[in-house]
Amino acid sequence: MVYIKSKSEIELMKIAGRVTGETLKLIAEAVKPGVTTAELNKIADKYIRSQGCIPSFKNYNGFPGSICASVNDVVIHGFPSNVPLKEGDVLSVDVGACYKGYHGDAARTFGVGKISAEAQKLIDVTKESFFKGAEFAKEGYRVGDISSAVQRHIEENGFSVLRDYCGHGIGAKLHEEPDVPNYVSKNGRGQRLKAGMVICVEPMVNFGDKEYYVGDDEWAVITADGKISAHYENTIWITDGEPVFLTLID
């Protein structure tokens, strides 16, 4: 079931989204060689709670962190750890904040120190693909229109789209209907978008092949070929006009 949010619900989600976006900005400032993702996790947890929110990911289905911290060939769902980041690493951070029962969810990928031109292109294309898809995050379009635009931009640039994991609706639950794939599925064009829906669009892009496996911790999604991956996400409020990015902070 797809939930249409009321004005009061949207106001709560605006706060959750703002805190989520601000948390990612704090993390961006802290990312450098020698820092651990456990330290980044503490920064996020402290800030989210200081704003009257609860970290959405902490204990979600047993997840141990307040952020997902995925390094290099880990696509998503990496546990925060005490392993220091190294010059040239690629770090994807996914974070959520819950305010009075309503969630915001967003992700960014950061280069650690100086990274290769190829890694930077992957990060840039992943972000660009989000905005290509978001052009269709408007009333009257369908989820598949977003998916098609995301996939096209990624594959035109020589990268691959992760299957099985996708964007989603969001609200009182962190994951709601509809699913928002990053590729054109066999299920047609998908849900028609309506004003008041709130969705997360989140391209997960592999430098190499789209194949992956799940790590021994039963959470980390890792590229099968060992090549790097990137992730970019925002929470989007569908209106009767232009989309509103609730987690995008200027």
PDB file of C-alpha atoms in Angstrom, residues 15-237:
ATOM      1  CA  ILE A  15      12.753  18.004   9.956  1.00  0.00           C
ATOM      2  CA  ALA A  16      13.884  14.377   9.710  1.00  0.00           C
ATOM      3  CA  GLY A  17      15.227  15.080   6.225  1.00  0.00           C
ATOM      4  CA  ARG A  18      17.057  18.228   7.260  1.00  0.00           C
ATOM      5  CA  VAL A  19      18.780  16.452  10.138  1.00  0.00           C
ATOM      6  CA  THR A  20      19.740  13.577   7.828  1.00  0.00           C
ATOM      7  CA  GLY A  21      21.275  15.967   5.310  1.00  0.00           C
ATOM      8  CA  GLU A  22      23.097  17.957   7.979  1.00  0.00           C
ATOM      9  CA  THR A  23      24.522  14.734   9.403  1.00  0.00           C
ATOM     10  CA  LEU A  24      25.992  13.842   6.018  1.00  0.00           C
ATOM     11  CA  LYS A  25      27.551  17.295   5.767  1.00  0.00           C
ATOM     12  CA  LEU A  26      29.248  16.763   9.141  1.00  0.00           C
ATOM     13  CA  ILE A  27      30.521  13.391   7.988  1.00  0.00           C
ATOM     14  CA  ALA A  28      31.833  14.913   4.745  1.00  0.00           C
ATOM     15  CA  GLU A  29      33.900  17.382   6.785  1.00  0.00           C
ATOM     16  CA  ALA A  30      35.350  14.569   8.917  1.00  0.00           C
ATOM     17  CA  VAL A  31      36.324  12.125   6.147  1.00  0.00           C
ATOM     18  CA  LYS A  32      40.099  11.936   5.743  1.00  0.00           C
ATOM     19  CA  PRO A  33      42.863   9.344   5.805  1.00  0.00           C
ATOM     20  CA  GLY A  34      43.318   7.849   9.272  1.00  0.00           C
ATOM     21  CA  VAL A  35      39.741   8.367  10.444  1.00  0.00           C
ATOM     22  CA  THR A  36      37.734   5.248  11.207  1.00  0.00           C
ATOM     23  CA  THR A  37      34.146   4.693  10.176  1.00  0.00           C
ATOM     24  CA  ALA A  38      33.402   3.948  13.840  1.00  0.00           C
ATOM     25  CA  GLU A  39      34.404   7.552  14.577  1.00  0.00           C
ATOM     26  CA  LEU A  40      32.133   8.776  11.783  1.00  0.00           C
ATOM     27  CA  ASN A  41      29.346   6.684  13.268  1.00  0.00           C
ATOM     28  CA  LYS A  42      29.792   8.449  16.635  1.00  0.00           C
ATOM     29  CA  ILE A  43      29.646  11.861  14.950  1.00  0.00           C
ATOM     30  CA  ALA A  44      26.390  10.927  13.226  1.00  0.00           C
ATOM     31  CA  ASP A  45      24.782   9.366  16.271  1.00  0.00           C
ATOM     32  CA  LYS A  46      25.620  12.333  18.504  1.00  0.00           C
ATOM     33  CA  TYR A  47      24.336  14.928  16.043  1.00  0.00           C
ATOM     34  CA  ILE A  48      21.102  13.102  15.197  1.00  0.00           C
ATOM     35  CA  ARG A  49      20.246  12.737  18.882  1.00  0.00           C
ATOM     36  CA  SER A  50      21.195  16.363  19.610  1.00  0.00           C
ATOM     37  CA  GLN A  51      18.484  17.438  17.163  1.00  0.00           C
ATOM     38  CA  GLY A  52      15.742  15.514  18.937  1.00  0.00           C
ATOM     39  CA  CYS A  53      15.835  12.640  16.469  1.00  0.00           C
ATOM     40  CA  ILE A  54      16.668   8.947  16.687  1.00  0.00           C
ATOM     41  CA  PRO A  55      19.090   7.237  14.273  1.00  0.00           C
ATOM     42  CA  SER A  56      16.829   5.275  11.928  1.00  0.00           C
ATOM     43  CA  PHE A  57      19.353   2.531  11.239  1.00  0.00           C
ATOM     44  CA  LYS A  58      20.435   1.731  14.796  1.00  0.00           C
ATOM     45  CA  ASN A  59      19.078  -1.750  15.612  1.00  0.00           C
ATOM     46  CA  TYR A  60      16.971  -1.771  12.425  1.00  0.00           C
ATOM     47  CA  ASN A  61      16.528  -5.508  11.833  1.00  0.00           C
ATOM     48  CA  GLY A  62      19.581  -5.938  14.031  1.00  0.00           C
ATOM     49  CA  PHE A  63      21.897  -3.497  12.202  1.00  0.00           C
ATOM     50  CA  PRO A  64      24.546  -2.365  14.732  1.00  0.00           C
ATOM     51  CA  GLY A  65      25.375   1.142  13.507  1.00  0.00           C
ATOM     52  CA  SER A  66      23.760   4.545  13.164  1.00  0.00           C
ATOM     53  CA  ILE A  67      25.271   4.770   9.672  1.00  0.00           C
ATOM     54  CA  CYS A  68      26.055   2.289   6.938  1.00  0.00           C
ATOM     55  CA  ALA A  69      29.726   2.757   6.092  1.00  0.00           C
ATOM     56  CA  SER A  70      30.709   0.933   2.904  1.00  0.00           C
ATOM     57  CA  VAL A  71      34.333   1.088   1.743  1.00  0.00           C
ATOM     58  CA  ASN A  72      35.577   0.403  -1.800  1.00  0.00           C
ATOM     59  CA  ASP A  73      34.038  -2.891  -3.011  1.00  0.00           C
ATOM     60  CA  VAL A  74      31.305  -2.828  -0.352  1.00  0.00           C
ATOM     61  CA  VAL A  75      28.292  -1.414  -2.153  1.00  0.00           C
ATOM     62  CA  ILE A  76      25.904  -0.933   0.783  1.00  0.00           C
ATOM     63  CA  HIS A  77      25.203  -2.009   4.371  1.00  0.00           C
ATOM     64  CA  GLY A  78      28.785  -1.932   5.609  1.00  0.00           C
ATOM     65  CA  PHE A  79      29.225  -1.970   9.389  1.00  0.00           C
ATOM     66  CA  PRO A  80      31.129   0.929  10.995  1.00  0.00           C
ATOM     67  CA  SER A  81      34.560  -0.377  12.015  1.00  0.00           C
ATOM     68  CA  ASN A  82      37.814   0.578  13.717  1.00  0.00           C
ATOM     69  CA  VAL A  83      39.820   0.143  10.501  1.00  0.00           C
ATOM     70  CA  PRO A  84      41.336   3.528   9.512  1.00  0.00           C
ATOM     71  CA  LEU A  85      40.425   4.897   6.102  1.00  0.00           C
ATOM     72  CA  LYS A  86      43.319   5.106   3.639  1.00  0.00           C
ATOM     73  CA  GLU A  87      44.289   7.644   1.000  1.00  0.00           C
ATOM     74  CA  GLY A  88      42.455   6.745  -2.194  1.00  0.00           C
ATOM     75  CA  ASP A  89      39.600   4.828  -0.540  1.00  0.00           C
ATOM     76  CA  VAL A  90      36.030   5.334  -1.697  1.00  0.00           C
ATOM     77  CA  LEU A  91      33.517   5.553   1.171  1.00  0.00           C
ATOM     78  CA  SER A  92      29.737   5.405   0.831  1.00  0.00           C
ATOM     79  CA  VAL A  93      27.762   6.561   3.862  1.00  0.00           C
ATOM     80  CA  ASP A  94      24.020   5.954   4.225  1.00  0.00           C
ATOM     81  CA  VAL A  95      22.208   7.580   7.142  1.00  0.00           C
ATOM     82  CA  GLY A  96      18.678   8.040   8.428  1.00  0.00           C
ATOM     83  CA  ALA A  97      17.068  10.172  11.127  1.00  0.00           C
ATOM     84  CA  CYS A  98      13.644   9.657  12.671  1.00  0.00           C
ATOM     85  CA  TYR A  99      11.714  12.657  14.072  1.00  0.00           C
ATOM     86  CA  LYS A 100       8.516  11.986  16.011  1.00  0.00           C
ATOM     87  CA  GLY A 101       8.032   8.710  14.162  1.00  0.00           C
ATOM     88  CA  TYR A 102       8.904   9.886  10.621  1.00  0.00           C
ATOM     89  CA  HIS A 103      12.115   9.125   8.739  1.00  0.00           C
ATOM     90  CA  GLY A 104      14.589  10.797   6.432  1.00  0.00           C
ATOM     91  CA  ASP A 105      17.123   8.714   4.475  1.00  0.00           C
ATOM     92  CA  ALA A 106      20.076   9.751   2.317  1.00  0.00           C
ATOM     93  CA  ALA A 107      23.485   8.568   1.130  1.00  0.00           C
ATOM     94  CA  ARG A 108      26.651  10.096  -0.272  1.00  0.00           C
ATOM     95  CA  THR A 109      29.937   8.693  -1.572  1.00  0.00           C
ATOM     96  CA  PHE A 110      33.197  10.388  -0.602  1.00  0.00           C
ATOM     97  CA  GLY A 111      36.729  10.123  -1.845  1.00  0.00           C
ATOM     98  CA  VAL A 112      39.253   9.747   0.978  1.00  0.00           C
ATOM     99  CA  GLY A 113      42.120  12.145   0.327  1.00  0.00           C
ATOM    100  CA  LYS A 114      43.298  12.032  -3.279  1.00  0.00           C
ATOM    101  CA  ILE A 115      41.450   9.432  -5.356  1.00  0.00           C
ATOM    102  CA  SER A 116      41.862   8.216  -8.917  1.00  0.00           C
ATOM    103  CA  ALA A 117      40.170   9.949 -11.832  1.00  0.00           C
ATOM    104  CA  GLU A 118      38.230   6.742 -12.494  1.00  0.00           C
ATOM    105  CA  ALA A 119      36.896   6.673  -8.928  1.00  0.00           C
ATOM    106  CA  GLN A 120      35.891  10.322  -9.134  1.00  0.00           C
ATOM    107  CA  LYS A 121      34.044   9.684 -12.382  1.00  0.00           C
ATOM    108  CA  LEU A 122      32.123   6.838 -10.739  1.00  0.00           C
ATOM    109  CA  ILE A 123      31.123   9.086  -7.831  1.00  0.00           C
ATOM    110  CA  ASP A 124      30.096  11.890 -10.204  1.00  0.00           C
ATOM    111  CA  VAL A 125      28.067   9.659 -12.531  1.00  0.00           C
ATOM    112  CA  THR A 126      26.277   8.055  -9.587  1.00  0.00           C
ATOM    113  CA  LYS A 127      25.204  11.475  -8.308  1.00  0.00           C
ATOM    114  CA  GLU A 128      24.265  12.638 -11.805  1.00  0.00           C
ATOM    115  CA  SER A 129      22.117   9.546 -12.331  1.00  0.00           C
ATOM    116  CA  PHE A 130      20.091  10.444  -9.244  1.00  0.00           C
ATOM    117  CA  PHE A 131      19.264  13.856 -10.679  1.00  0.00           C
ATOM    118  CA  LYS A 132      18.500  12.356 -14.104  1.00  0.00           C
ATOM    119  CA  GLY A 133      15.956  10.120 -12.405  1.00  0.00           C
ATOM    120  CA  ALA A 134      14.617  12.894 -10.194  1.00  0.00           C
ATOM    121  CA  GLU A 135      13.538  14.837 -13.277  1.00  0.00           C
ATOM    122  CA  PHE A 136      10.670  12.323 -13.417  1.00  0.00           C
ATOM    123  CA  ALA A 137       9.831  12.417  -9.700  1.00  0.00           C
ATOM    124  CA  LYS A 138       6.666  14.347 -10.429  1.00  0.00           C
ATOM    125  CA  GLU A 139       2.962  13.697 -10.256  1.00  0.00           C
ATOM    126  CA  GLY A 140       1.740  11.793 -13.300  1.00  0.00           C
ATOM    127  CA  TYR A 141       4.964  10.007 -14.124  1.00  0.00           C
ATOM    128  CA  ARG A 142       5.624   6.427 -13.069  1.00  0.00           C
ATOM    129  CA  VAL A 143       8.383   4.882 -10.979  1.00  0.00           C
ATOM    130  CA  GLY A 144       9.674   3.205 -14.145  1.00  0.00           C
ATOM    131  CA  ASP A 145      10.359   6.597 -15.700  1.00  0.00           C
ATOM    132  CA  ILE A 146      12.767   7.323 -12.846  1.00  0.00           C
ATOM    133  CA  SER A 147      14.315   3.864 -13.171  1.00  0.00           C
ATOM    134  CA  SER A 148      14.852   4.213 -16.917  1.00  0.00           C
ATOM    135  CA  ALA A 149      16.577   7.587 -16.620  1.00  0.00           C
ATOM    136  CA  VAL A 150      18.878   6.358 -13.839  1.00  0.00           C
ATOM    137  CA  GLN A 151      19.869   3.199 -15.704  1.00  0.00           C
ATOM    138  CA  ARG A 152      20.437   4.961 -18.995  1.00  0.00           C
ATOM    139  CA  HIS A 153      22.864   7.499 -17.553  1.00  0.00           C
ATOM    140  CA  ILE A 154      24.827   4.867 -15.628  1.00  0.00           C
ATOM    141  CA  GLU A 155      25.201   2.462 -18.534  1.00  0.00           C
ATOM    142  CA  GLU A 156      25.959   5.186 -21.069  1.00  0.00           C
ATOM    143  CA  ASN A 157      28.980   5.993 -18.901  1.00  0.00           C
ATOM    144  CA  GLY A 158      30.186   2.387 -18.854  1.00  0.00           C
ATOM    145  CA  PHE A 159      29.152   1.424 -15.320  1.00  0.00           C
ATOM    146  CA  SER A 160      26.642  -1.152 -14.091  1.00  0.00           C
ATOM    147  CA  VAL A 161      23.504  -1.018 -11.950  1.00  0.00           C
ATOM    148  CA  LEU A 162      23.092  -3.199  -8.880  1.00  0.00           C
ATOM    149  CA  ARG A 163      19.985  -5.379  -9.024  1.00  0.00           C
ATOM    150  CA  ASP A 164      17.859  -6.706  -6.132  1.00  0.00           C
ATOM    151  CA  TYR A 165      18.461  -3.598  -4.000  1.00  0.00           C
ATOM    152  CA  CYS A 166      16.576  -0.417  -4.799  1.00  0.00           C
ATOM    153  CA  GLY A 167      14.971   2.786  -3.603  1.00  0.00           C
ATOM    154  CA  HIS A 168      11.694   2.825  -1.729  1.00  0.00           C
ATOM    155  CA  GLY A 169       8.832   4.726  -0.239  1.00  0.00           C
ATOM    156  CA  ILE A 170       9.425   6.251   3.187  1.00  0.00           C
ATOM    157  CA  GLY A 171       7.410   7.771   6.004  1.00  0.00           C
ATOM    158  CA  ALA A 172       6.374   6.298   9.341  1.00  0.00           C
ATOM    159  CA  LYS A 173       8.333   3.249   8.206  1.00  0.00           C
ATOM    160  CA  LEU A 174      11.882   3.453   6.903  1.00  0.00           C
ATOM    161  CA  HIS A 175      10.933   1.247   3.955  1.00  0.00           C
ATOM    162  CA  GLU A 176       7.463   1.529   2.452  1.00  0.00           C
ATOM    163  CA  GLU A 177       5.923   0.857  -0.939  1.00  0.00           C
ATOM    164  CA  PRO A 178       6.637   1.455  -3.733  1.00  0.00           C
ATOM    165  CA  ASP A 179       9.991  -0.067  -4.627  1.00  0.00           C
ATOM    166  CA  VAL A 180      12.045   2.299  -6.809  1.00  0.00           C
ATOM    167  CA  PRO A 181      14.472   0.205  -8.909  1.00  0.00           C
ATOM    168  CA  ASN A 182      17.540   1.720 -10.567  1.00  0.00           C
ATOM    169  CA  TYR A 183      16.882  -0.252 -13.728  1.00  0.00           C
ATOM    170  CA  VAL A 184      13.898  -1.047 -15.911  1.00  0.00           C
ATOM    171  CA  SER A 185      12.297  -4.164 -14.437  1.00  0.00           C
ATOM    172  CA  LYS A 186      10.118  -6.735 -16.161  1.00  0.00           C
ATOM    173  CA  ASN A 187       7.137  -5.524 -14.151  1.00  0.00           C
ATOM    174  CA  GLY A 188       6.347  -2.664 -16.488  1.00  0.00           C
ATOM    175  CA  ARG A 189       6.453   1.024 -15.673  1.00  0.00           C
ATOM    176  CA  GLY A 190       5.459   0.625 -12.039  1.00  0.00           C
ATOM    177  CA  GLN A 191       3.491   2.790  -9.642  1.00  0.00           C
ATOM    178  CA  ARG A 192       2.095   6.091 -10.893  1.00  0.00           C
ATOM    179  CA  LEU A 193       3.397   8.965  -8.790  1.00  0.00           C
ATOM    180  CA  LYS A 194       0.946  11.141  -6.893  1.00  0.00           C
ATOM    181  CA  ALA A 195       1.337  14.355  -4.916  1.00  0.00           C
ATOM    182  CA  GLY A 196       1.960  13.574  -1.264  1.00  0.00           C
ATOM    183  CA  MET A 197       4.040  10.476  -1.884  1.00  0.00           C
ATOM    184  CA  VAL A 198       7.558  10.463  -0.441  1.00  0.00           C
ATOM    185  CA  ILE A 199      10.191   8.210  -1.988  1.00  0.00           C
ATOM    186  CA  CYS A 200      13.917   7.550  -1.805  1.00  0.00           C
ATOM    187  CA  VAL A 201      15.789   7.335  -5.092  1.00  0.00           C
ATOM    188  CA  GLU A 202      19.201   5.754  -4.534  1.00  0.00           C
ATOM    189  CA  PRO A 203      21.426   4.660  -7.405  1.00  0.00           C
ATOM    190  CA  MET A 204      23.932   1.973  -6.366  1.00  0.00           C
ATOM    191  CA  VAL A 205      26.542   1.801  -9.101  1.00  0.00           C
ATOM    192  CA  ASN A 206      29.398  -0.627  -9.690  1.00  0.00           C
ATOM    193  CA  PHE A 207      32.587   0.294 -11.525  1.00  0.00           C
ATOM    194  CA  GLY A 208      32.696  -3.199 -12.995  1.00  0.00           C
ATOM    195  CA  ASP A 209      30.110  -5.957 -13.242  1.00  0.00           C
ATOM    196  CA  LYS A 210      26.690  -5.791 -11.582  1.00  0.00           C
ATOM    197  CA  GLU A 211      27.168  -9.116  -9.791  1.00  0.00           C
ATOM    198  CA  TYR A 212      27.581  -9.137  -6.023  1.00  0.00           C
ATOM    199  CA  TYR A 213      27.564 -11.347  -2.965  1.00  0.00           C
ATOM    200  CA  VAL A 214      26.549 -10.840   0.669  1.00  0.00           C
ATOM    201  CA  GLY A 215      29.356 -10.961   3.234  1.00  0.00           C
ATOM    202  CA  ASP A 216      29.724 -13.259   6.216  1.00  0.00           C
ATOM    203  CA  ASP A 217      28.037 -10.702   8.484  1.00  0.00           C
ATOM    204  CA  GLU A 218      24.883 -11.226   6.362  1.00  0.00           C
ATOM    205  CA  TRP A 219      24.633  -7.472   5.740  1.00  0.00           C
ATOM    206  CA  ALA A 220      27.460  -6.147   3.556  1.00  0.00           C
ATOM    207  CA  VAL A 221      26.734  -6.273  -0.183  1.00  0.00           C
ATOM    208  CA  ILE A 222      30.065  -6.661  -1.976  1.00  0.00           C
ATOM    209  CA  THR A 223      30.987  -6.496  -5.669  1.00  0.00           C
ATOM    210  CA  ALA A 224      31.797  -9.958  -7.032  1.00  0.00           C
ATOM    211  CA  ASP A 225      34.749  -8.662  -9.069  1.00  0.00           C
ATOM    212  CA  GLY A 226      36.250  -6.670  -6.188  1.00  0.00           C
ATOM    213  CA  LYS A 227      35.902  -3.338  -7.986  1.00  0.00           C
ATOM    214  CA  ILE A 228      34.663  -0.169  -6.295  1.00  0.00           C
ATOM    215  CA  SER A 229      31.075   0.991  -6.028  1.00  0.00           C
ATOM    216  CA  ALA A 230      29.235   4.236  -5.249  1.00  0.00           C
ATOM    217  CA  HIS A 231      25.875   5.201  -3.739  1.00  0.00           C
ATOM    218  CA  TYR A 232      23.849   8.431  -3.788  1.00  0.00           C
ATOM    219  CA  GLU A 233      20.400   8.951  -2.278  1.00  0.00           C
ATOM    220  CA  ASN A 234      17.898  11.589  -1.249  1.00  0.00           C
ATOM    221  CA  THR A 235      14.393  11.546   0.193  1.00  0.00           C
ATOM    222  CA  ILE A 236      12.006  13.173  -2.304  1.00  0.00           C
ATOM    223  CA  TRP A 237       8.561  14.657  -1.651  1.00  0.00           C
TER     224      TRP A 237
END
